[in-house]
Coordinates of C-alpha atoms in Angstrom, one line a residue:
X1393 CA -238.9 59.2 -101.8
X1394 CA -239.8 59.8 -105.5
X1395 CA -241.5 56.4 -105.5
X1396 CA -243.7 57.5 -102.7
X1397 CA -244.4 60.8 -104.5
X1398 CA -245.3 58.9 -107.6
X1399 CA -247.7 56.6 -105.6
X1400 CA -249.2 59.5 -103.8
X1401 CA -249.5 61.5 -107.0
X1402 CA -251.3 58.6 -108.7
X1403 CA -253.7 58.2 -105.8
X1404 CA -254.6 61.8 -105.8
X1405 CA -254.9 61.9 -109.6
X1406 CA -257.2 58.8 -109.5
X1407 CA -259.4 60.3 -106.8
X1408 CA -259.4 63.6 -108.7
X1409 CA -260.3 61.7 -111.9
X1410 CA -263.4 60.4 -110.2
X1411 CA -264.3 63.9 -109.1
X1412 CA -263.6 65.4 -112.6
X1413 CA -265.6 62.8 -114.4
X1414 CA -268.6 63.5 -112.1
X1415 CA -267.9 67.2 -112.6
X1416 CA -268.1 66.7 -116.4
X1417 CA -271.4 64.8 -115.9
X1418 CA -272.6 67.6 -113.8
X1419 CA -271.7 70.2 -116.4
X1420 CA -273.4 68.1 -119.1
X1421 CA -276.6 68.0 -117.1
X1422 CA -276.4 71.7 -116.2
X1423 CA -275.8 72.6 -119.9
X1424 CA -278.9 70.5 -120.8
X1425 CA -281.0 72.3 -118.2
X1426 CA -279.7 75.9 -118.5
X1427 CA -278.0 76.0 -122.0
X1428 CA -275.7 79.0 -122.6
X1429 CA -278.2 81.8 -122.4
X1430 CA -279.2 84.4 -119.9
X1431 CA -280.3 81.9 -117.2
X1432 CA -276.9 80.1 -117.4
X1433 CA -275.0 83.4 -117.3
X1434 CA -276.8 84.4 -114.1
X1435 CA -276.1 81.0 -112.3
X1436 CA -272.4 80.9 -113.4
X1437 CA -271.8 84.4 -112.2
X1438 CA -273.5 83.7 -108.8
X1439 CA -271.4 80.5 -108.5
X1440 CA -268.1 82.0 -109.6
X1441 CA -267.9 84.6 -106.8
X1442 CA -267.8 82.2 -103.8
X1443 CA -265.6 79.9 -105.9
X1444 CA -263.2 82.8 -106.4
X1445 CA -263.1 83.6 -102.7
X1446 CA -262.7 79.8 -102.0
X1447 CA -259.3 80.1 -103.7
X1448 CA -258.4 82.9 -101.3
X1449 CA -259.8 81.6 -98.0
X1450 CA -259.6 77.8 -98.7
X1451 CA -257.4 75.8 -101.1
X1452 CA -255.4 78.7 -102.3
X1453 CA -253.8 81.3 -100.1
X1454 CA -254.8 79.7 -96.8
X1455 CA -253.5 76.2 -97.7
X1456 CA -250.3 77.7 -99.1
X1457 CA -249.7 79.6 -95.9
X1458 CA -251.0 76.9 -93.5
X1459 CA -249.2 73.8 -94.8
X1460 CA -245.6 75.1 -94.4
X1461 CA -246.3 76.3 -90.9
X1462 CA -248.1 73.0 -90.0
X1463 CA -245.2 71.0 -91.4
X1464 CA -242.7 73.0 -89.4
X1465 CA -244.7 72.6 -86.2
X1466 CA -245.1 68.8 -86.8
X1467 CA -241.4 68.4 -87.6
X1468 CA -240.1 70.4 -84.6
X1469 CA -242.8 70.2 -81.9
X1470 CA -244.9 67.1 -82.4
X1471 CA -248.6 66.2 -82.6
X1472 CA -249.8 68.1 -79.5
X1473 CA -248.5 71.3 -80.9
X1474 CA -250.2 70.5 -84.2
X1475 CA -253.5 70.1 -82.4
X1476 CA -253.1 73.5 -80.7
X1477 CA -252.3 75.1 -84.1
X1478 CA -255.3 73.5 -85.7
X1479 CA -257.6 74.7 -82.9
X1480 CA -256.4 78.3 -83.1
X1481 CA -256.2 78.4 -86.9
X1482 CA -259.8 77.0 -87.2
X1483 CA -261.1 79.5 -84.6
X1484 CA -259.5 82.5 -86.1
X1485 CA -260.2 81.7 -89.7
X1486 CA -263.7 80.5 -88.9
X1487 CA -264.6 83.8 -87.2
X1488 CA -263.3 85.8 -90.2
X1489 CA -265.1 83.6 -92.8
X1490 CA -268.3 83.6 -90.8
X1491 CA -268.3 87.4 -90.8
X1492 CA -267.5 87.6 -94.5
X1493 CA -270.3 85.1 -95.3
X1494 CA -272.9 87.0 -93.3
X1495 CA -272.0 90.3 -94.9
X1496 CA -272.0 88.8 -98.4
X1497 CA -275.4 87.2 -98.0
X1498 CA -276.9 90.4 -96.7
X1499 CA -275.0 92.6 -99.2
X1500 CA -275.3 90.4 -102.3
X1501 CA -276.7 93.2 -104.4
X1502 CA -273.6 95.3 -103.7
X1503 CA -271.3 92.4 -104.6
X1504 CA -273.2 91.8 -107.8
X1505 CA -273.0 95.5 -108.6
X1506 CA -269.2 95.1 -108.6
X1507 CA -268.8 91.8 -110.3
X1508 CA -271.7 92.1 -112.7
X1509 CA -271.1 95.8 -113.6
X1510 CA -272.5 95.4 -117.1
X1511 CA -275.8 94.0 -115.8
X1512 CA -276.1 96.6 -113.1
X1513 CA -275.6 99.3 -115.6
X1514 CA -278.4 97.8 -117.7
X1515 CA -280.6 97.6 -114.6
X1516 CA -280.1 101.3 -113.9
X1517 CA -281.0 102.1 -117.6
X1518 CA -284.1 99.9 -117.4
X1519 CA -282.8 97.6 -120.1
X1520 CA -283.9 93.9 -120.3
X1521 CA -280.3 92.8 -119.4
X1522 CA -280.9 94.4 -116.0
X1523 CA -283.0 91.4 -114.9
X1524 CA -279.8 89.4 -114.8
X1525 CA -278.6 91.7 -112.0
X1526 CA -281.6 91.0 -109.9
X1527 CA -281.6 87.3 -110.4
X1528 CA -277.9 86.9 -109.8
X1529 CA -278.1 89.0 -106.6
X1530 CA -280.8 86.5 -105.3
X1531 CA -278.9 83.4 -106.3
X1532 CA -275.7 84.7 -104.6
X1533 CA -277.5 84.6 -101.3
X1534 CA -277.9 80.8 -101.8
X1535 CA -274.4 80.0 -103.2
X1536 CA -272.2 82.2 -101.0
X1537 CA -272.4 80.0 -97.8
X1538 CA -270.6 77.4 -99.8
X1539 CA -267.5 79.5 -99.0
X1540 CA -267.9 78.8 -95.2
X1541 CA -268.2 75.1 -95.7
X1542 CA -265.3 74.7 -98.1
X1543 CA -263.0 76.8 -95.9
X1544 CA -263.1 74.2 -93.2
X1545 CA -263.0 71.4 -95.7
X1546 CA -259.7 72.9 -97.0
X1547 CA -258.3 73.2 -93.4
X1548 CA -259.1 69.6 -92.5
X1549 CA -257.8 68.4 -96.0
X1550 CA -254.5 70.2 -95.4
X1551 CA -254.1 68.5 -92.1
X1552 CA -254.8 65.0 -93.6
X1553 CA -252.5 65.7 -96.5
X1554 CA -249.7 66.7 -94.2
X1555 CA -250.0 63.3 -92.6
X1556 CA -250.0 61.6 -96.0
X1557 CA -253.7 60.8 -96.1
X1558 CA -254.3 62.3 -99.6
X1559 CA -257.2 60.2 -100.7
X1560 CA -259.9 61.7 -98.4
X1561 CA -259.3 65.3 -99.5
X1562 CA -259.0 64.3 -103.1
X1563 CA -262.3 62.4 -103.1
X1564 CA -264.3 65.1 -101.2
X1565 CA -265.3 67.2 -104.2
X1566 CA -267.3 64.2 -105.5
X1567 CA -270.1 65.2 -103.1
X1568 CA -270.5 68.7 -104.6
X1569 CA -270.9 67.1 -108.0
X1570 CA -273.4 64.6 -106.8
X1571 CA -275.4 67.3 -105.0
X1572 CA -275.6 69.5 -108.1
X1573 CA -276.5 66.6 -110.3
X1574 CA -279.3 65.6 -108.0
X1575 CA -280.6 69.2 -107.8
X1576 CA -280.6 69.5 -111.6
X1577 CA -282.4 66.2 -112.1
X1578 CA -284.9 66.2 -109.3
X1579 CA -285.3 69.7 -108.0
X1580 CA -285.0 71.8 -111.1
X1581 CA -288.2 70.4 -112.7
X1582 CA -290.2 71.3 -109.6
X1583 CA -289.1 75.0 -109.6
X1584 CA -290.0 77.9 -111.8
X1585 CA -286.3 78.9 -112.1
X1586 CA -284.0 75.9 -112.7
X1587 CA -281.0 78.0 -111.8
X1588 CA -282.2 78.4 -108.3
X1589 CA -282.5 74.7 -107.9
X1590 CA -278.9 74.2 -109.0
X1591 CA -277.8 77.0 -106.6
X1592 CA -279.3 75.0 -103.7
X1593 CA -277.3 72.0 -105.0
X1594 CA -274.2 74.1 -104.5
X1595 CA -275.2 74.9 -100.9
X1596 CA -276.0 71.3 -100.1
X1597 CA -272.8 70.1 -101.7
X1598 CA -270.7 72.3 -99.5
X1599 CA -272.5 71.0 -96.4
X1600 CA -272.0 67.4 -97.3
X1601 CA -268.3 67.9 -98.0
X1602 CA -267.9 69.5 -94.6
X1603 CA -269.6 66.7 -92.8
X1604 CA -267.8 64.0 -94.8
X1605 CA -264.3 64.9 -93.6
X1606 CA -265.0 65.3 -89.9
X1607 CA -264.9 61.5 -89.1
X1608 CA -261.6 61.1 -90.8
X1609 CA -260.2 64.1 -89.0
X1610 CA -261.4 62.6 -85.7
X1611 CA -259.9 59.2 -86.5
X1612 CA -256.5 60.9 -87.1
X1613 CA -256.9 62.5 -83.7
X1614 CA -257.1 66.1 -84.9
X1615 CA -260.8 67.0 -84.5
X1616 CA -260.4 69.8 -81.9
X1617 CA -262.5 72.6 -80.6
X1618 CA -261.8 75.9 -82.4
X1619 CA -260.3 78.6 -80.3
X1620 CA -259.5 82.3 -81.0
X1621 CA -255.8 82.7 -81.5
X1622 CA -255.2 85.9 -83.4
X1623 CA -252.0 86.7 -81.5
X1624 CA -250.6 83.2 -81.3
X1625 CA -247.1 83.1 -82.9
X1626 CA -247.9 80.4 -85.4
X1627 CA -251.3 81.9 -86.4
X1628 CA -249.5 85.3 -86.8
X1629 CA -247.0 83.5 -89.1
X1630 CA -249.9 82.1 -91.1
X1631 CA -251.5 85.5 -91.3
X1632 CA -248.2 87.1 -92.4
X1633 CA -247.9 84.5 -95.1
X1634 CA -251.5 84.4 -96.1
X1635 CA -252.3 88.1 -96.6
X1636 CA -249.9 88.6 -99.6
X1637 CA -250.6 85.0 -100.8
X1638 CA -254.3 86.1 -101.2
X1639 CA -253.0 87.8 -104.3
X1640 CA -250.2 85.5 -105.4
X1641 CA -251.7 82.1 -105.4
X1642 CA -255.1 83.2 -106.9
X1643 CA -254.0 85.2 -109.8
X1644 CA -255.5 82.8 -112.4
X1645 CA -258.8 82.9 -110.6
X1646 CA -258.7 86.7 -110.4
X1647 CA -258.0 86.8 -114.1
X1648 CA -261.0 84.5 -114.7
X1649 CA -263.2 86.7 -112.6
X1650 CA -262.1 89.8 -114.4
X1651 CA -262.9 88.0 -117.6
X1652 CA -266.5 87.4 -116.3
X1653 CA -266.8 91.1 -115.3
X1654 CA -265.8 92.3 -118.7
X1655 CA -268.0 89.5 -120.3
X1656 CA -271.0 91.0 -118.5
X1657 CA -270.7 93.9 -121.0
X1658 CA -270.5 91.6 -124.0
X1659 CA -273.1 89.6 -125.9
X1660 CA -275.5 87.2 -124.0
X1661 CA -273.8 83.9 -123.7
X1662 CA -270.2 85.2 -123.3
X1663 CA -270.1 84.3 -119.6
X1664 CA -271.4 80.8 -120.3
X1665 CA -269.1 80.1 -123.2
X1666 CA -266.1 81.1 -121.0
X1667 CA -267.5 79.0 -118.2
X1668 CA -267.9 75.8 -120.2
X1669 CA -264.5 76.1 -121.8
X1670 CA -262.9 76.8 -118.5
X1671 CA -264.5 73.7 -117.0
X1672 CA -262.9 71.5 -119.7
X1673 CA -259.6 73.3 -119.1
X1674 CA -260.0 72.5 -115.4
X1675 CA -260.2 68.8 -116.1
X1676 CA -256.5 68.2 -116.9
X1677 CA -255.5 71.1 -114.7
X1678 CA -257.1 69.5 -111.7
X1679 CA -256.2 66.0 -112.6
X1680 CA -252.5 66.6 -113.0
X1681 CA -251.5 70.1 -112.0
X1682 CA -253.4 70.5 -108.7
X1683 CA -253.0 66.9 -107.8
X1684 CA -249.2 67.0 -108.0
X1685 CA -249.1 70.4 -106.3
X1686 CA -251.1 68.9 -103.4
X1687 CA -248.6 66.0 -103.1
X1688 CA -245.4 68.0 -103.2
X1689 CA -246.2 71.0 -101.0
X1690 CA -245.9 69.0 -97.7
X1691 CA -242.7 67.3 -99.0
X1692 CA -241.1 70.6 -100.1
X1693 CA -242.0 72.2 -96.7
X1694 CA -240.5 69.2 -94.9
X1695 CA -237.3 69.3 -97.0
X1696 CA -236.9 73.1 -96.3
X1697 CA -237.5 72.6 -92.6
X1698 CA -234.9 69.9 -92.5
X1699 CA -232.4 71.9 -94.7
X1700 CA -232.5 69.1 -97.4
X1701 CA -231.7 71.4 -100.4
X1702 CA -230.9 68.6 -102.9
X1703 CA -234.1 66.7 -102.0
X1704 CA -236.0 70.0 -102.4
X1705 CA -234.6 70.5 -105.9
X1706 CA -235.1 66.8 -106.9
X1707 CA -238.7 66.9 -105.8
X1708 CA -239.5 70.0 -107.8
X1709 CA -237.7 68.6 -110.9
X1710 CA -239.7 65.4 -110.6
X1711 CA -242.9 67.4 -110.4
X1712 CA -242.1 69.5 -113.5
X1713 CA -241.4 66.3 -115.5
X1714 CA -244.7 64.7 -114.3
X1715 CA -246.7 67.9 -115.2
X1716 CA -245.2 68.0 -118.7
X1717 CA -245.7 64.3 -119.2
X1718 CA -249.4 64.8 -119.1
X1719 CA -249.9 68.5 -119.6
X1720 CA -248.3 68.8 -123.0
X1721 CA -250.4 66.1 -124.7
X1722 CA -253.5 67.4 -122.9
X1723 CA -252.9 70.9 -124.3
X1724 CA -252.4 69.6 -127.9
X1725 CA -255.4 67.2 -127.7
X1726 CA -257.9 69.7 -126.3
X1727 CA -256.9 72.2 -129.0
X1728 CA -257.4 69.7 -131.8
X1729 CA -260.5 68.1 -130.4
X1730 CA -262.2 71.2 -129.0
X1731 CA -265.3 71.1 -131.2
X1732 CA -265.8 67.3 -131.1
X1733 CA -265.4 67.2 -127.3
X1734 CA -267.8 70.1 -126.7
X1735 CA -270.4 68.8 -129.2
X1736 CA -270.3 65.3 -127.7
X1737 CA -270.4 66.5 -124.1
X1738 CA -272.7 69.5 -124.2
X1739 CA -274.8 69.7 -127.4
X1740 CA -278.2 68.7 -126.2
X1741 CA -281.2 70.4 -124.7
X1742 CA -280.7 74.1 -124.6
X1743 CA -277.1 73.9 -125.9
X1744 CA -276.9 74.5 -129.6
X1745 CA -274.4 74.0 -132.5
X1746 CA -273.6 77.7 -132.4
X1747 CA -272.8 77.4 -128.7
X1748 CA -270.4 74.5 -129.6
X1749 CA -268.5 76.7 -132.1
X1750 CA -268.4 79.7 -129.7
X1751 CA -267.3 77.6 -126.8
X1752 CA -264.6 75.9 -128.8
X1753 CA -263.0 79.3 -129.7
X1754 CA -262.5 80.2 -126.1
X1755 CA -261.4 76.6 -125.2
X1756 CA -258.6 76.8 -127.8
X1757 CA -257.5 80.2 -126.5
X1758 CA -257.5 79.0 -122.9
X1759 CA -255.5 75.9 -123.8
X1760 CA -252.6 77.7 -125.2
X1761 CA -251.7 78.5 -121.6
X1762 CA -252.6 75.1 -120.1
X1763 CA -249.0 73.9 -119.5
X1764 CA -248.0 77.2 -118.0
X1765 CA -251.0 77.2 -115.6
X1766 CA -250.1 73.7 -114.5
X1767 CA -246.5 74.7 -113.9
X1768 CA -247.6 77.6 -111.7
X1769 CA -249.2 75.0 -109.5
X1770 CA -245.8 73.5 -108.8
X1771 CA -243.4 76.5 -109.1
X1772 CA -245.3 78.8 -106.7
X1773 CA -245.3 76.2 -103.9
X1774 CA -241.5 76.2 -104.1
X1775 CA -241.6 79.7 -102.8
X1776 CA -244.4 79.2 -100.3
X1777 CA -242.6 76.1 -98.8
X1778 CA -239.7 78.3 -98.1
X1779 CA -242.1 80.9 -96.5
X1780 CA -241.1 83.4 -99.2
X1781 CA -244.3 85.2 -100.1
X1782 CA -243.1 88.5 -101.5
X1783 CA -241.6 87.0 -104.6
X1784 CA -244.6 85.2 -106.0
X1785 CA -246.9 88.0 -105.0
X1786 CA -244.8 90.5 -106.9
X1787 CA -244.8 88.2 -109.9
X1788 CA -248.6 87.8 -109.5
X1789 CA -249.2 91.5 -109.5
X1790 CA -247.1 91.8 -112.7
X1791 CA -249.1 89.0 -114.3
X1792 CA -252.4 90.6 -113.2
X1793 CA -251.6 94.0 -114.7
X1794 CA -250.5 92.2 -117.8
X1795 CA -253.8 90.3 -118.0
X1796 CA -255.8 93.6 -117.8
X1797 CA -253.6 95.1 -120.5
X1798 CA -254.1 92.0 -122.7
X1799 CA -257.8 92.2 -122.0
X1800 CA -258.0 95.8 -123.2
X1801 CA -255.9 95.0 -126.2
X1802 CA -257.7 91.9 -127.3
X1803 CA -261.4 92.1 -126.2
X1804 CA -262.3 95.0 -128.6
X1805 CA -261.2 92.8 -131.5
X1806 CA -261.7 89.2 -130.4
X1807 CA -264.6 89.7 -127.8
X1808 CA -264.8 86.9 -125.2
X1809 CA -262.1 84.9 -127.1
X1810 CA -259.7 87.8 -126.4
X1811 CA -260.4 87.4 -122.7
X1812 CA -259.5 83.7 -122.8
X1813 CA -256.4 84.4 -124.7
X1814 CA -255.4 87.2 -122.3
X1815 CA -255.7 84.7 -119.4
X1816 CA -253.4 82.2 -121.2
X1817 CA -250.9 84.9 -122.0
X1818 CA -250.8 86.2 -118.4
X1819 CA -250.5 82.7 -117.0
X1820 CA -247.6 82.0 -119.3
X1821 CA -245.9 85.2 -118.1
X1822 CA -246.6 84.2 -114.5
X1823 CA -245.0 80.8 -114.9
X1824 CA -241.9 82.2 -116.7
X1825 CA -241.3 84.8 -114.0
X1826 CA -241.7 82.2 -111.2
X1827 CA -239.2 79.9 -112.9
X1828 CA -236.8 82.8 -113.5
X1829 CA -237.0 83.8 -109.9
X1830 CA -236.2 80.3 -108.7
X1831 CA -233.3 80.0 -111.1
X1832 CA -231.8 83.4 -110.2
X1833 CA -231.9 82.4 -106.5
X1834 CA -230.3 79.1 -107.3
X1835 CA -233.3 77.4 -105.7
X1836 CA -234.2 75.4 -108.8
X1837 CA -233.6 75.2 -112.6
X1838 CA -234.5 72.5 -115.1
X1839 CA -232.1 69.6 -115.1
X1840 CA -230.7 68.6 -118.5
X1841 CA -232.8 65.5 -118.1
X1842 CA -236.0 67.5 -117.7
X1843 CA -235.2 70.0 -120.5
X1844 CA -234.6 67.1 -123.0
X1845 CA -237.8 65.4 -121.8
X1846 CA -239.9 68.6 -122.4
X1847 CA -238.6 68.8 -125.9
X1848 CA -239.4 65.1 -126.6
X1849 CA -242.8 65.5 -125.1
X1850 CA -243.6 68.5 -127.4
X1851 CA -242.5 66.6 -130.5
X1852 CA -244.5 63.5 -129.6
X1853 CA -247.6 65.5 -128.7
X1854 CA -247.4 67.5 -131.9
X1855 CA -247.2 64.4 -134.1
X1856 CA -250.1 62.9 -132.1
X1857 CA -252.2 66.0 -132.7
X1858 CA -251.4 66.2 -136.4
X1859 CA -252.5 62.6 -136.9
X1860 CA -255.8 63.2 -135.2
X1861 CA -256.4 66.4 -137.1
X1862 CA -255.8 64.6 -140.4
X1863 CA -258.5 62.0 -139.9
X1864 CA -261.1 64.0 -137.9
X1865 CA -264.3 65.1 -139.7
X1866 CA -265.6 68.7 -139.6
X1867 CA -268.3 69.8 -137.1
X1868 CA -271.2 69.0 -139.5
X1869 CA -269.8 65.5 -140.1
X1870 CA -269.2 65.0 -136.4
X1871 CA -272.8 66.0 -135.5
X1872 CA -274.1 63.6 -138.2
X1873 CA -272.4 60.7 -136.4
X1874 CA -275.0 60.9 -133.6
X1875 CA -274.1 60.6 -129.9
X1876 CA -273.1 56.9 -129.9
X1877 CA -270.9 57.4 -133.0
X1878 CA -269.3 60.5 -131.4
X1879 CA -268.5 58.6 -128.3
X1880 CA -267.0 55.7 -130.2
X1881 CA -264.9 58.0 -132.3
X1882 CA -263.7 60.0 -129.3
X1883 CA -262.7 56.8 -127.5
X1884 CA -260.8 55.7 -130.7
X1885 CA -259.1 59.1 -130.9
X1886 CA -258.1 59.0 -127.2
X1887 CA -256.8 55.4 -127.5
X1888 CA -254.8 56.3 -130.7
X1889 CA -253.5 59.5 -129.0
X1890 CA -252.3 57.7 -125.9
X1891 CA -250.6 54.9 -127.8
X1892 CA -249.0 57.2 -130.3
X1893 CA -247.7 59.6 -127.7
X1894 CA -246.2 57.0 -125.4
X1895 CA -244.8 54.9 -128.2
X1896 CA -243.0 58.0 -129.5
X1897 CA -241.7 58.8 -126.0
X1898 CA -240.4 55.3 -125.7
X1899 CA -238.7 55.6 -129.1
X1900 CA -237.2 58.8 -127.8
X1901 CA -235.7 57.0 -124.9
X1902 CA -238.1 58.0 -122.1
X1903 CA -238.7 55.2 -119.5
X1904 CA -240.9 54.8 -116.4
X1905 CA -237.8 54.8 -114.2
X1906 CA -237.3 58.4 -115.1
X1907 CA -240.3 59.2 -112.8
X1908 CA -239.5 56.9 -109.9
X1909 CA -235.8 56.5 -109.6
X1910 CA -234.3 57.4 -106.2
X1911 CA -231.3 59.6 -106.0
X1912 CA -228.6 59.7 -103.3
X1913 CA -229.9 63.1 -102.2
X1914 CA -233.3 61.7 -101.4
X1915 CA -232.1 58.7 -99.5
X1916 CA -230.1 60.7 -97.0

């Protein structure tokens, strides 16, 4: 079983890697076109709102509620019952999301008044910053329909994942990146406002993703006509699970959105610096954290449905080790290489050396919570797979309140960096409370093997980071290398880091079999 998980995890990670690399290319091009000024702030705010709601209606709360019920129906009633569930879930969710989308497009000024409160205040006062409010309200009309498309993409992806067809859903985000890159390169030069061109890229990317998955869903035999099913017993169960999960699974996104709201009151560029650093944080988070969470949720749901408690614990323990194997060195590496990576990736066009320094500060702050944010992705599904929503929601509320307290404590002194650090601190609290909840209920606790591995990984990653920091030039020296020199040096650092980290793990006794060995519990 763990061998299959490893294979599935690597497939999803590889497909996600393609998407993340293209996403990085997209961000480089967007940074070149928009920089980190007012125009960039406006686009990122207009794009963040539908992406935040995507975590609620699509990959986040809906998937966490839908997949366990889907797995249970598949296990107990077969494919015909699955088709009926898909039809009713698609019809019910589709109606709600369509209504939300229409209301948001019409009422975009009201939404932006809430989420861009600082800009709206400036608009009322007749200050120059008020123009951001008007532009963002207009762009939101273009970007918000992305939510409608991505909701159905998430539904079809959840079905395909439940039937172990992980590659399609993992590859789908590539099309959003391609659409935005195309809009930035070909459409932006033709328009007076480049941000509007990229907003249309978001719209087009959502449409292409939606159309791409339909043939695969049809081939699997699950492309059905949506039907209204609000009172259906399984849809009711999904609703019951989803409503509180709206809060629980999306707490990190809510925190990021609150950061953006507060940042709208701060200096111009704050929203953009947070965005660019968050995008670099999302690279390892999506590549490893979300990829493994995607793979284990159907398995955990299946183990719970079949009362295989030992297999449930083993799957979760395997996922924690896998997360830490890559998450710990990613955290250390991004902290040490923050300025070189940002300068090499973004510093061109409208993106200046000062933007590099400012973005690096928030990236370092965010990264202190990277491993915790990754662990949330595998610990929270342990509750959702058991159809226990109340516990992670209660924990999420605690973490959210803590995030706001941290924001108020840190932002007056550290500005936007305080917002990033508050997100990392609340994420760490969230992960700790999730783990404590699982341990107290005797659902899961770190095995001695996993605890020792985490300690070894931290030591190996710390030595790796220290070696890189010792030989790395300062920012002035790094900029003087030129782009080709920067790329060569980064590749050399990455190669050195990978070799050093894994050699040290080998010396510490870690072997590949630790991630694919089958236990008696799994083979039953």
